[in-house]
GROMACS .gro file of C-alpha atoms in nm:
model
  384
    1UNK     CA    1   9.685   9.801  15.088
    2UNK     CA    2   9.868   9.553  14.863
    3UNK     CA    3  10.226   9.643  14.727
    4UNK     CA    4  10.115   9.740  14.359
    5UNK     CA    5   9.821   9.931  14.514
    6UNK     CA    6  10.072  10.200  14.604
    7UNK     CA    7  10.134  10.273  14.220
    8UNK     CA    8   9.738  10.389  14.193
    9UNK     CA    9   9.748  10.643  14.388
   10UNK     CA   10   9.602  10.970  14.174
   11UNK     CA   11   9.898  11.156  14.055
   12UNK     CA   12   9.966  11.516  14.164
   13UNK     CA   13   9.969  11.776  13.873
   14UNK     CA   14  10.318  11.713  13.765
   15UNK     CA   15  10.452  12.096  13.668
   16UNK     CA   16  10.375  12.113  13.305
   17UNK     CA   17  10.726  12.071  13.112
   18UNK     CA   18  10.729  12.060  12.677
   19UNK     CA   19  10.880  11.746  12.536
   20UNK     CA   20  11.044  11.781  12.225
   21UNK     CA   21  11.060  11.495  11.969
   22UNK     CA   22  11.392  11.470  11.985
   23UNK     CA   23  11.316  11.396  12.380
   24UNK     CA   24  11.034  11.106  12.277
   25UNK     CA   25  11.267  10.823  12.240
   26UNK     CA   26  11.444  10.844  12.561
   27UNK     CA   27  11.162  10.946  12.771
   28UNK     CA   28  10.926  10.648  12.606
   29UNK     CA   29  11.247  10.382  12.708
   30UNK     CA   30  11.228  10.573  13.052
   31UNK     CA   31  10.817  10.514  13.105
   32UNK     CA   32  10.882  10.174  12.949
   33UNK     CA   33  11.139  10.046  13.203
   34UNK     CA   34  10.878  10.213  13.476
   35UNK     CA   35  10.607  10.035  13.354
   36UNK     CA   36  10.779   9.668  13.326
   37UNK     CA   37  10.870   9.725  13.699
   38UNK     CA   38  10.518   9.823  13.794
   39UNK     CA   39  10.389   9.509  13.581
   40UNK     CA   40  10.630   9.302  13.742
   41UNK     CA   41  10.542   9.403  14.077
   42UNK     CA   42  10.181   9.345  14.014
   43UNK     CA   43  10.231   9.005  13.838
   44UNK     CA   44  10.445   8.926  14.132
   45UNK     CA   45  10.122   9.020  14.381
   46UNK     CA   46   9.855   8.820  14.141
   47UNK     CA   47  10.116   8.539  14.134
   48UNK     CA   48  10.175   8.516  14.497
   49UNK     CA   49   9.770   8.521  14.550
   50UNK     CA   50   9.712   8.286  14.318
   51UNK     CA   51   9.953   8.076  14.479
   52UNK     CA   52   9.791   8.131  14.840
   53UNK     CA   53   9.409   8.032  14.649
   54UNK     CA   54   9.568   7.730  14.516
   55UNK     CA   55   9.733   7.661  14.864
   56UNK     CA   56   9.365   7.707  15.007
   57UNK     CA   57   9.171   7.475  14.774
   58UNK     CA   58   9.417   7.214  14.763
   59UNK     CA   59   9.367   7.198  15.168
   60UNK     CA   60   9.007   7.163  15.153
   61UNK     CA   61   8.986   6.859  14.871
   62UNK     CA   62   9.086   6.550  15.162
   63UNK     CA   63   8.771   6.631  15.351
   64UNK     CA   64   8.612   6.659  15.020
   65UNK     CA   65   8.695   6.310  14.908
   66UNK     CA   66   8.636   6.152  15.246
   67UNK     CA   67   8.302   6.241  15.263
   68UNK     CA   68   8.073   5.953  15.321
   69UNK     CA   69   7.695   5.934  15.238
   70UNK     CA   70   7.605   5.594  15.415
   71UNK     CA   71   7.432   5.750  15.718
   72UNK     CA   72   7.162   5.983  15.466
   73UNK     CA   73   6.842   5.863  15.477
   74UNK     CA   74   6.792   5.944  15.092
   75UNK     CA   75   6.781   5.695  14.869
   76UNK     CA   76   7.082   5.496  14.707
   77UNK     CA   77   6.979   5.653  14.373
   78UNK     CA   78   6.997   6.061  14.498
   79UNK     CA   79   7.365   5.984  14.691
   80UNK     CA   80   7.534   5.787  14.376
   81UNK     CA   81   7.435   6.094  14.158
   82UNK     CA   82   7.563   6.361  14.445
   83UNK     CA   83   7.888   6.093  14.485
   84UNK     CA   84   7.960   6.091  14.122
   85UNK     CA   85   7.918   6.511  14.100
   86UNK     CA   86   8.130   6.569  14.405
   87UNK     CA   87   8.440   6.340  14.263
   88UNK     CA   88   8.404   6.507  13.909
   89UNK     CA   89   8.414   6.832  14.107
   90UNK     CA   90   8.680   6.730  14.242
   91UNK     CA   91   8.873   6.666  14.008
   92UNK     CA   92   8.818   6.983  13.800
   93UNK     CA   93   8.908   7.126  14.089
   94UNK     CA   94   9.261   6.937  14.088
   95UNK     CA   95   9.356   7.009  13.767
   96UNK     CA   96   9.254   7.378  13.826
   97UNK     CA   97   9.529   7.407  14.117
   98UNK     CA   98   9.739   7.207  13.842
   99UNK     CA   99   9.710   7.455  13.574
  100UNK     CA  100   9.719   7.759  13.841
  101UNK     CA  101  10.002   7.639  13.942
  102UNK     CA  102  10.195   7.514  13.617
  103UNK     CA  103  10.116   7.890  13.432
  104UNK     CA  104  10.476   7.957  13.262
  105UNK     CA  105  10.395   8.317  13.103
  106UNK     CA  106  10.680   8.543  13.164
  107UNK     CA  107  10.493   8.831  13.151
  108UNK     CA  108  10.192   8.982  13.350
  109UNK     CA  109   9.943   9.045  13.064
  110UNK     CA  110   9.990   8.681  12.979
  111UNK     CA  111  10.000   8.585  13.314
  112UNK     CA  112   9.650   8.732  13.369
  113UNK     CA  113   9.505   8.627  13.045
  114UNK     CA  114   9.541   8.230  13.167
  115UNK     CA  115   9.414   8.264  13.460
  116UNK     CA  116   9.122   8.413  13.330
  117UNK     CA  117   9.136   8.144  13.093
  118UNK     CA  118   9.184   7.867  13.365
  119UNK     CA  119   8.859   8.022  13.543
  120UNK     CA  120   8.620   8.064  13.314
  121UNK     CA  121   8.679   7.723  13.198
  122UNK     CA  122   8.655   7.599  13.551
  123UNK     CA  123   8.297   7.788  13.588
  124UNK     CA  124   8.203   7.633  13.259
  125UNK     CA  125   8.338   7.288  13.335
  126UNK     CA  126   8.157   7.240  13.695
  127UNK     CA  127   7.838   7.414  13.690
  128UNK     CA  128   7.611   7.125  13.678
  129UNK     CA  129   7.843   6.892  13.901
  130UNK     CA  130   7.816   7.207  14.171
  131UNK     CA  131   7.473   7.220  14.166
  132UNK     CA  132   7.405   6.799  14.165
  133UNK     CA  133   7.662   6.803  14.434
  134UNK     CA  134   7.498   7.040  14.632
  135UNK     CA  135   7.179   6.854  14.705
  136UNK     CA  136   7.354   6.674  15.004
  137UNK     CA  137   7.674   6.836  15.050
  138UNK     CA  138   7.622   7.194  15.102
  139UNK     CA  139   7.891   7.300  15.409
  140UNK     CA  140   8.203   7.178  15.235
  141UNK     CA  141   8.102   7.265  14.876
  142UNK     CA  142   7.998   7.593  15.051
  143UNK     CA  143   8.350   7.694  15.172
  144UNK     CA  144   8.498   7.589  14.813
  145UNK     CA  145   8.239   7.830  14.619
  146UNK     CA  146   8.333   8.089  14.889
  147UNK     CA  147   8.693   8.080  14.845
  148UNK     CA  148   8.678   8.073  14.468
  149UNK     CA  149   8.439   8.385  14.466
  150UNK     CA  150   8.660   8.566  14.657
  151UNK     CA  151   8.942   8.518  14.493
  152UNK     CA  152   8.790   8.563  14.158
  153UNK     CA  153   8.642   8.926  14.332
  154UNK     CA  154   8.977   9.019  14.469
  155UNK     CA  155   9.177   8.960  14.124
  156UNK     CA  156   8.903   9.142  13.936
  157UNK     CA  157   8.925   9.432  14.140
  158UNK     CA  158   9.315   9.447  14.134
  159UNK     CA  159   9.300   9.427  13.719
  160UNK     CA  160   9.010   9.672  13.723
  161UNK     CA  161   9.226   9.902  13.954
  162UNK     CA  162   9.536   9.859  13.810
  163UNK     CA  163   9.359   9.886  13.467
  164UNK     CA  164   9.635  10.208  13.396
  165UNK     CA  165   9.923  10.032  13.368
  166UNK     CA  166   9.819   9.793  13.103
  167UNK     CA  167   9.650  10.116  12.888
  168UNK     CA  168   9.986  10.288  12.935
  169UNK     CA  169  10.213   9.965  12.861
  170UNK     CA  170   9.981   9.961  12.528
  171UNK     CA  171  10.023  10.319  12.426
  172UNK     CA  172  10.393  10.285  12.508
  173UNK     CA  173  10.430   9.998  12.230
  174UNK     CA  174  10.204  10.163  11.996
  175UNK     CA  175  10.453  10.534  12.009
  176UNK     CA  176  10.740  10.299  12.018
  177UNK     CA  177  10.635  10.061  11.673
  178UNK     CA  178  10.527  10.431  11.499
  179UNK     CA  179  10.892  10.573  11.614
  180UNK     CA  180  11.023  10.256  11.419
  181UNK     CA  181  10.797  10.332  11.133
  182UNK     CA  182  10.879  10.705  11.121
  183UNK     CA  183  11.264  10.601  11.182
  184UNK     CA  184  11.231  10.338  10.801
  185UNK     CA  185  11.003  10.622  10.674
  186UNK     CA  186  11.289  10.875  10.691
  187UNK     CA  187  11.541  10.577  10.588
  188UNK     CA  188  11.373  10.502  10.258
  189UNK     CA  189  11.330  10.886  10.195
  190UNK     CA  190  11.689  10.955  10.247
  191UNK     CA  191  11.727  10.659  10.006
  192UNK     CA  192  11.495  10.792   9.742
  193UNK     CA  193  11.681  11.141   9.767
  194UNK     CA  194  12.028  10.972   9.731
  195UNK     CA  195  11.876  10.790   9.433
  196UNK     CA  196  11.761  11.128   9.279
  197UNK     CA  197  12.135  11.262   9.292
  198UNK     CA  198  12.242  10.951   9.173
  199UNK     CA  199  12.026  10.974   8.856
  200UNK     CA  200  12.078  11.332   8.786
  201UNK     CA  201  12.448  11.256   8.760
  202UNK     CA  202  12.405  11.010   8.558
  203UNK     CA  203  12.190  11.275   8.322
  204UNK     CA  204  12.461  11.536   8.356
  205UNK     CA  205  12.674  11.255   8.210
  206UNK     CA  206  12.410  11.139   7.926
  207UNK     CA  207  12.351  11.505   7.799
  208UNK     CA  208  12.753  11.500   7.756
  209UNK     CA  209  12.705  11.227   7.535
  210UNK     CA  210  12.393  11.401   7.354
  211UNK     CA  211  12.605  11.758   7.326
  212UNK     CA  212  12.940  11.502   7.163
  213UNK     CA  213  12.671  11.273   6.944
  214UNK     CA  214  12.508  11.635   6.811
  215UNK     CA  215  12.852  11.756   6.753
  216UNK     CA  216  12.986  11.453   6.516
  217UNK     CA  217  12.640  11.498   6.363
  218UNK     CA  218  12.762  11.835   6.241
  219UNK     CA  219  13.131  11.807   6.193
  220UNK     CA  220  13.026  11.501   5.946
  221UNK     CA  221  12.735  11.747   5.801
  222UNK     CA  222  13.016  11.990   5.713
  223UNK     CA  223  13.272  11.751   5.549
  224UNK     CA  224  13.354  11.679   5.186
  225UNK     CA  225  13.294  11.296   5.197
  226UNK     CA  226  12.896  11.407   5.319
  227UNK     CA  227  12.912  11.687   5.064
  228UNK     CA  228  13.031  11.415   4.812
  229UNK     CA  229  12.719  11.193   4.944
  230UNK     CA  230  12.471  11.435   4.900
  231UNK     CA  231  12.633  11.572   4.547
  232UNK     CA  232  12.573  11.174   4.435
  233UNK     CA  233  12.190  11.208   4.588
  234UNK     CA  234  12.103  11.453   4.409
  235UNK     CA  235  12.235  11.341   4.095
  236UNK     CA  236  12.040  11.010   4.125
  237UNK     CA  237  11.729  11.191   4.189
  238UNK     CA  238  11.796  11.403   3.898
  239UNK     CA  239  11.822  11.109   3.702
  240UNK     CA  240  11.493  10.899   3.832
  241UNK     CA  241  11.323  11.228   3.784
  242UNK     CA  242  11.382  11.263   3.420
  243UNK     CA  243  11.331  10.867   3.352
  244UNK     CA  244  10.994  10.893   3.568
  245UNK     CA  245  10.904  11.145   3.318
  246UNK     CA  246  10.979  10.940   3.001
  247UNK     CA  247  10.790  10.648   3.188
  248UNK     CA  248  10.500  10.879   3.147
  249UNK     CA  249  10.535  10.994   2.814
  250UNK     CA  250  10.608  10.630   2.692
  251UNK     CA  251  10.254  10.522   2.869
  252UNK     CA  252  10.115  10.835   2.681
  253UNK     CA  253  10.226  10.707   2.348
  254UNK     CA  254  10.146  10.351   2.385
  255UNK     CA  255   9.765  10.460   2.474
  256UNK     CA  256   9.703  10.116   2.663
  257UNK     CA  257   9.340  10.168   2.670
  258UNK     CA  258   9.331  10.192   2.323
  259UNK     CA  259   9.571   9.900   2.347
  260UNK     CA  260   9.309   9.691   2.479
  261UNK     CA  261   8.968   9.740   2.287
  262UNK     CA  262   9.168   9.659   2.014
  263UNK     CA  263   9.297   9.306   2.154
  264UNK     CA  264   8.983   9.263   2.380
  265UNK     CA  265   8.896   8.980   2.220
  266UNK     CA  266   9.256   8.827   2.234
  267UNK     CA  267   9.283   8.671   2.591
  268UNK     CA  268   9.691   8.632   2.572
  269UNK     CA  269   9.730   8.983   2.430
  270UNK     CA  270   9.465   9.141   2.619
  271UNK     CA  271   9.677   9.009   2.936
  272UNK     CA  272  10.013   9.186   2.840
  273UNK     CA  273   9.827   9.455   2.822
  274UNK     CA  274   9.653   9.489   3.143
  275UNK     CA  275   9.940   9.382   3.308
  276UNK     CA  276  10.109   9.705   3.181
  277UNK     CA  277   9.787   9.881   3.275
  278UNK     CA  278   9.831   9.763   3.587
  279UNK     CA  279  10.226   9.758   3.661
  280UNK     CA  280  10.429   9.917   3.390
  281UNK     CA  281  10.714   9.928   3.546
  282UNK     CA  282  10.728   9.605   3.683
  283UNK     CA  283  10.593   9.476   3.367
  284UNK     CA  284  10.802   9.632   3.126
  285UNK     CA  285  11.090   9.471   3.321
  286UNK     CA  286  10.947   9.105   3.322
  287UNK     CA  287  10.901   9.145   2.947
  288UNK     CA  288  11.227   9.007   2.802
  289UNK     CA  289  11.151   8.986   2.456
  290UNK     CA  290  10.924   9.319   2.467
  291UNK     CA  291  10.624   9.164   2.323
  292UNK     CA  292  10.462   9.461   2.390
  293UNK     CA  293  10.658   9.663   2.106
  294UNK     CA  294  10.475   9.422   1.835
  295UNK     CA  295  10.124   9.492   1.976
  296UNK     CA  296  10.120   9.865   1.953
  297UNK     CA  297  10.292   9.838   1.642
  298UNK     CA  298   9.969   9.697   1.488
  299UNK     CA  299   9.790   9.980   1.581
  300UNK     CA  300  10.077  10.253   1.503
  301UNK     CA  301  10.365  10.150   1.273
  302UNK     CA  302  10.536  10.424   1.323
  303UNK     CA  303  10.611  10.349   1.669
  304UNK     CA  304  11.030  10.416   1.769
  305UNK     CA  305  11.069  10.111   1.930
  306UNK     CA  306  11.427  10.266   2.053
  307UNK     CA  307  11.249  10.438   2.295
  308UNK     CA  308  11.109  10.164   2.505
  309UNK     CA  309  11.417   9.973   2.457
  310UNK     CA  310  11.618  10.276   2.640
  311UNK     CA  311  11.375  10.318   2.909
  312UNK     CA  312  11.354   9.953   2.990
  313UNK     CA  313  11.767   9.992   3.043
  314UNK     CA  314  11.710  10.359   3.209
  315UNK     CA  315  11.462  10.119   3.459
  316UNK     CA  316  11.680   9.831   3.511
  317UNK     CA  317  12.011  10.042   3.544
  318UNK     CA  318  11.823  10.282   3.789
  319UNK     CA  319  12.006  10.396   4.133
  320UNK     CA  320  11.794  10.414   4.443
  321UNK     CA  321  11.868  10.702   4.714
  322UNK     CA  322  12.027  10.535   4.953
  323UNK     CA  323  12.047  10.649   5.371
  324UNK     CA  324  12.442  10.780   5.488
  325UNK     CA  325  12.525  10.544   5.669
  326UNK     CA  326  12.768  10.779   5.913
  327UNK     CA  327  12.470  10.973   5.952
  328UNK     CA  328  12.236  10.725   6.062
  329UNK     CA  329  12.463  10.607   6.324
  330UNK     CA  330  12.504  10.949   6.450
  331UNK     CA  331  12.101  10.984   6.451
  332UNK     CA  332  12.056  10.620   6.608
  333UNK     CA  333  12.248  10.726   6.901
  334UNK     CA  334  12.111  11.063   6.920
  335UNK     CA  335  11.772  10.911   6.972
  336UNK     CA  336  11.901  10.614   7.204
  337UNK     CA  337  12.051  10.899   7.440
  338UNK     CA  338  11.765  11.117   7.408
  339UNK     CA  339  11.520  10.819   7.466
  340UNK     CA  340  11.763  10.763   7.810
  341UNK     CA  341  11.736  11.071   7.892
  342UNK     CA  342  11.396  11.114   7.909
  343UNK     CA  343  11.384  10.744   8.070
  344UNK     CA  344  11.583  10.919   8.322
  345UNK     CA  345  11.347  11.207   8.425
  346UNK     CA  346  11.044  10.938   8.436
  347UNK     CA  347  11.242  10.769   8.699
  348UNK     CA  348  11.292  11.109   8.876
  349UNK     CA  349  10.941  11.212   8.895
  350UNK     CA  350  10.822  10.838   9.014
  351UNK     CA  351  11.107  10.867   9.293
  352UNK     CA  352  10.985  11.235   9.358
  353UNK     CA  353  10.579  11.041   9.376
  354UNK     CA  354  10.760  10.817   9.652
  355UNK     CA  355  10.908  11.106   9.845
  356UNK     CA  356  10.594  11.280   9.865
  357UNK     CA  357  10.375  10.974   9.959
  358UNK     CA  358  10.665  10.912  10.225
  359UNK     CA  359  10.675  11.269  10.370
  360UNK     CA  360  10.283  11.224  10.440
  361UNK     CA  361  10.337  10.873  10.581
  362UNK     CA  362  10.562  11.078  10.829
  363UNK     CA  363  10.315  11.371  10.909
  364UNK     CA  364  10.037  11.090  10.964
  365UNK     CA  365  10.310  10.899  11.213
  366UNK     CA  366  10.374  11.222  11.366
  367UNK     CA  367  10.036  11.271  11.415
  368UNK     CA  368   9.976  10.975  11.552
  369UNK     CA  369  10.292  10.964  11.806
  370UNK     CA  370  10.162  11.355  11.921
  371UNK     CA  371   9.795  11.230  11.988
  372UNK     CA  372   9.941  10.893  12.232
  373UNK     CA  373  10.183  11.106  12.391
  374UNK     CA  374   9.950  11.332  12.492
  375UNK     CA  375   9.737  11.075  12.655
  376UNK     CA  376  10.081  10.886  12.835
  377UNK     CA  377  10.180  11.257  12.969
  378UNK     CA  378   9.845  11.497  12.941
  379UNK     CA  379  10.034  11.734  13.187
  380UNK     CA  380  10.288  11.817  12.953
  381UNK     CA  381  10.311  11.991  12.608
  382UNK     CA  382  10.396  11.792  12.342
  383UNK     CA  383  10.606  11.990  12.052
  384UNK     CA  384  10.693  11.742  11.741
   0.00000   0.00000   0.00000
């Protein structure tokens, strides 16, 4: 029985014990610093094999190379090709021992995986020289097919039986890279919880500033300078009112349509007088000289050409309602804060979106680090 061999004997029921999550870190280090023993010990047992092949091979390639064809009675033609097989044989065969030999993986996985590699390429490689060679040189060829199919046999069996170790080395890094998952999981929640306080400070602060904003709003509602400002408002609007209603009358009594069958065959007049049709306002301001006055005056004489005069300065002297200014500052920031605010609360949610999606990325993890523990230690209950 080789030295790892011990290690595959079938384990006794251990007596069933729960492991804890809290537990799972420790006891994965524990079964991890087992298992890099075991792996060493068996990488130490394939290595010192190998070495012991290689040994064996390199022993039997003199008598290989001094073999001598002279005394066959086949023809010159049938020994060159078997000559010319046996020394590229050979020399596969070299730099197989070579490589064997020269393997600088540290660990046993690795160690394994190039001498697999270093075979198969060897099988690959010499086929067709083995079987040329062959023809004549069977005893010595013989020995070297025997030695390699043994070997190859033996380390098969030995990674076939110690199969277990490699399964549990993999399910060992597997609970080991979710633990360190889980473990940035929980890191970026924490952060994402910290950055919820954070932000519902800050709107503790902001609605401050909304409660002192709505305040000035009505301490500068209530005093006599806005009292003053709204006084003056509605005086102006008094004031527009009443012109807006002489504008009206004034278009009344000038009866423009009337205005312009009469001058419709006039071009110059007839376009004074659509233009007022169109735009009095604006018109009856753009008319310095008040041409207009002289038109309907043709068709009524008794016209009070006073009246337009007045309105025209009523127009032109008119006050527009103008915004407080105060006020709209106070508003302005009102909505800025209110607008932050409910920036704020967006950001909440989203960060609240991130914790949930996070808290599921840990159940799955859990899940996950339950279902491989189970298979590292099925005699044990697993409570995480």
């Amino acid at each position: 029985m080789s030295i790892f061999d011990f290690f595959k004997k079938k384990r006794l029921p251990e007596i069933s014990r729960t492991i804890t999550f809290g537990e799972l870190t420790s006891l994965v280090d524990d079964e991890s610093k087992e298992l890099e023993k075991k792996s060493e010990l068996f990488k130490k047992e394939i290595q010192s094999n190998t070495m012991n092949f290689s040994s064996r091979i390199n022993g039997k390639l003199p008598p290989l190379k001094s073999i001598n064809l002279q005394n066959r009675k086949e023809t010159e033609e049938l020994k060159k090709i078997v000559l010319q097989n046996l020394t590229l044989y050979v020399g596969y065969l070299e730099r197989m021992v070579e490589e064997l030999r020269g393997i600088k993986s540290n660990e046993a996985e690795g160690y394994i995986e190039e001498i697999q590699n270093i075979f198969n390429s060897f099988s690959k490689n010499t086929k067709m020289n083995y079987e040329r060679a062959t023809i004549l040189i069977g005893k010595e060829l013989g020995e070297i097919k025997e030695l390699t199919n043994n070997f190859a046999k033996s380390f098969n069996q030995k990674i076939e039986y110690n199969k277990d170790i490699f399964d549990r080395i993999k399910l060992v890094e597997d609970i080991k890279a979710s633990l360190n998952e889980l473990a940035n999981a929980e890191k970026i929640q924490h952060q994402l919880e910290n950055s919820i306080g954070v932000i519902q400070t800050k709107i503790i602060r902001i609605k401050k500033e909304k409660a002192q904003a709505e305040n000035d709003s009505d301490s500068y509602k209530r005093s006599f300078e806005y009292r003053d400002f709204l006084a003056l408002q509605e005086k102006i609007n008094q004031e527009n009112k009443t012109t807006n209603e002489e504008i009206l009358k004034l278009k009344q009594e000038l009866d423009l349509k009337k205005l312009l069958r009469y001058f419709h065959t006039d071009e110059k007049k007839s376009r004074i007088i659509r233009n007022y049709f169109d735009n009095f306002i604006e018109s009856l301001k753009a008319d310095d000289s008040l041409e207009i006055i002289s038109l309907v005056k043709k068709i009524n004489p008794e016209f009070n050409e006073e009246n337009i005069r007045e309105i025209k300065y009523k127009i032109l002297s008119q006050t527009n309602l103008v915004e407080n200014e105060n006020l709209k500052e106070i508003e302005s920031r009102l909505k800025k804060i209110e607008q932050d605010i409910i920036n704020q609360q967006k950001e909440i949610e989203e960060e609240k979106k991130k914790i949930v999606r996070f808290g599921e990325k840990q159940k799955n993890l859990l899940g996950e680090i339950g279902e491989k523990a189970k298979i590292l230690w099925p005699n044990d209950k697993i409570d995480i």
